[in-house]
């Protein structure tokens, strides 16, 4: 979603001269009287229900409809003049600032005089920028746009442009009104030719390949199709041309079921789109049914670099997929026709258009003649689920085409380089439909639409066309306006965002919204277009993806005047002017300036207005989004003076006076006023007009007062934000900081931290180099060991054998058996002596317990013997444990005993440790002998 950085530019806001481009000047005289019963009543008006596209752009040039006139202006020149006038105080035409504000009609815009006498409803510039389509409710005119250099002349008088009426006997008032007028994205466009597709409400599709040098091409279309006839067709040899002017038509149910509401092409002629998309015309009926015509091409068309390879790959793969006997005959016939159509394109040599104009040189091809120029009508497709009984009234349709996998398409071709960062295949088509209830429905088509034709006469295997509808996969429904104040005139329309692939703008009568599906579509496309095999979690991920946020909604513009209606906007993306949206009402322009970002990068970011999930109403969405703590861009639109402040207050009274009969004009101007019913009616009307104007002025002044009060509050809030920002900056630049324990410590600057990190890195590199050199010296030279090294190695091996540690080979040989080492033998001897001493102590105890051979020993002797018998000496204990047990209480083991756990010790340390051990053994032996002598002495005494 584009990020908002501003609103209507100052050079287009009042009182700058640029604001006069989009406003209707004050009428010089009231409208002429019309035939009606009361000369004081309102002017008759008919409610128009249809698209309003009154603003178009070509680079920095803008075309707009004001009243029923077309104005042209170069926004770059308007901005430059405004900047010069604000700096120097005069305009570039020698006027002062006050005079330039009043006389802007001759300086900032130019009127294009076109012979269109009905109310203009739509204007559209061709992709080549050379033609302008001007549409009323029933007629279409093609204006040849002059060169920009001629439009930028200093002479600002009205410029008469060459204009042609398209279909003077087809698109006329008695016939069906127009539903859509589209420029073909694959048209063979030159300086004098182009292709326009018109669709009427009665489902008549006409392809006009006009040439301004050939007047006949403007009278009759190159291809005309009646969709109601085509829906019931069984052979391509039938006549599907719409009924001519003045021919009577019978009643048909299709008059209601196939009333066209809007149409659009499935692509824009880009190289990364699916090849069938740009030649597919999607038709939306008012009742919600969708149809597709594929392929719909002019007789000469311009393919992209990926169109022909993609068509060939699709046709060949489809033929290979149905190469069996179980395939349905209808599908086999459709695949054969598609293969025949593509083969004719492959066998044709491309034609080269030589041109010296701005369009340059390009290739074009002729439309294949077989199977037919008229494709089969595919559909209906339903966007409303079958179990849902909701009835919708479609107002517009927009298609996001499937994206090609260019890496797979051009695999193996060395001369075609693919930017891997920009290739993101999308294997499905996204369909957007808006309704008159200000709702937007989003659905996806996983199968896609490819070329299909009716069979030849006498070779039909299709039979009667099936009327069963194909259900699309509905993913989300967005409700824009909670309550439409003017339901009869509500007609939401789409506008494509030229800078982002999956962003669109929706315009209602009072609002403009931005809708973005970029994140959701790309993430779902990555899941569906993966080359890895389907894993068990794919279904769960897809269900989660469909239940997540689909569309990001942002309200851009809101108009509060009840009598004004917004036109569909135009998008301008220029390096000098910036990237902004521009729309207008009959009284003022409205704009939104976006942040310019490179195409292909993520454009989703925080916006100034609120956005949430699109499953609920937008009013509830706009109230529950947390805002950022510090806003760095303006959060509201600038103040625009109400219309009542600059409206000519004399117009209602002058208009009434102009419509009065001659005798009443003399009665109020030349003769003395006399009381009469006619005079009372005049006075009543004048009082009512003055009352309405005074009420409007009061409301506008009250709104201005409220704006001033709100401005004070917002200014205080901005001062508070600046204070918080200053405090944050002070904390960032402070010399001390608090750690996690609350202790104050010195803050290190980024330069100091970078310097310390570099020093640590240099030390690590030095250590690494030293170790690398040392290891290299060890492993690079195959030198023999010295005599000292050999002696030390033999000493370690002998010590290991003494303590029971052997090598891996010896360990494998003696695995499972007990090793007989010197220490093991000594340990066994100690345990045997211990057992003999214990047995001897028990024997002495038994002899002492025999009465009356000898008196009982003292309690101390019994306690000593019991202590010895209850000793913890067991055969499984080690020698060190026996030594510790036999010591007095509190004695500790020698700390040098731990040195025997390792082998990397010198012989001197080993000798000292063995000496310590022998001393300890001698002390223990002395203790045991002393204890035995004491026992013998006690026995002799008792």
Coordinates of N, CA and C in Angstrom, one line a residue, residues 65 87 197 311 336 385 606 622 790:
X65 N -12.6 17.7 -17.3 CA -13.9 18.2 -17.8 C -14.5 19.1 -16.7
X87 N 7.9 33.6 -4.9 CA 9.2 34.2 -4.5 C 9.5 35.6 -5.0
X197 N -12.5 -0.5 -27.9 CA -13.5 -1.5 -27.7 C -14.6 -0.8 -27.0
X311 N 2.2 -18.8 -25.2 CA 1.0 -19.4 -25.9 C 1.5 -20.8 -26.4
X336 N -7.5 -29.0 -29.5 CA -7.1 -29.0 -30.9 C -7.3 -27.6 -31.6
X385 N -21.1 -17.0 -3.4 CA -21.2 -18.5 -3.1 C -22.6 -19.0 -3.3
X606 N 3.2 1.6 7.5 CA 2.2 2.4 8.3 C 1.7 3.6 7.5
X622 N -11.3 2.0 11.4 CA -10.5 3.2 11.6 C -10.4 3.7 13.0
X790 N 61.5 -39.6 23.1 CA 61.2 -41.0 23.1 C 61.2 -41.5 24.5

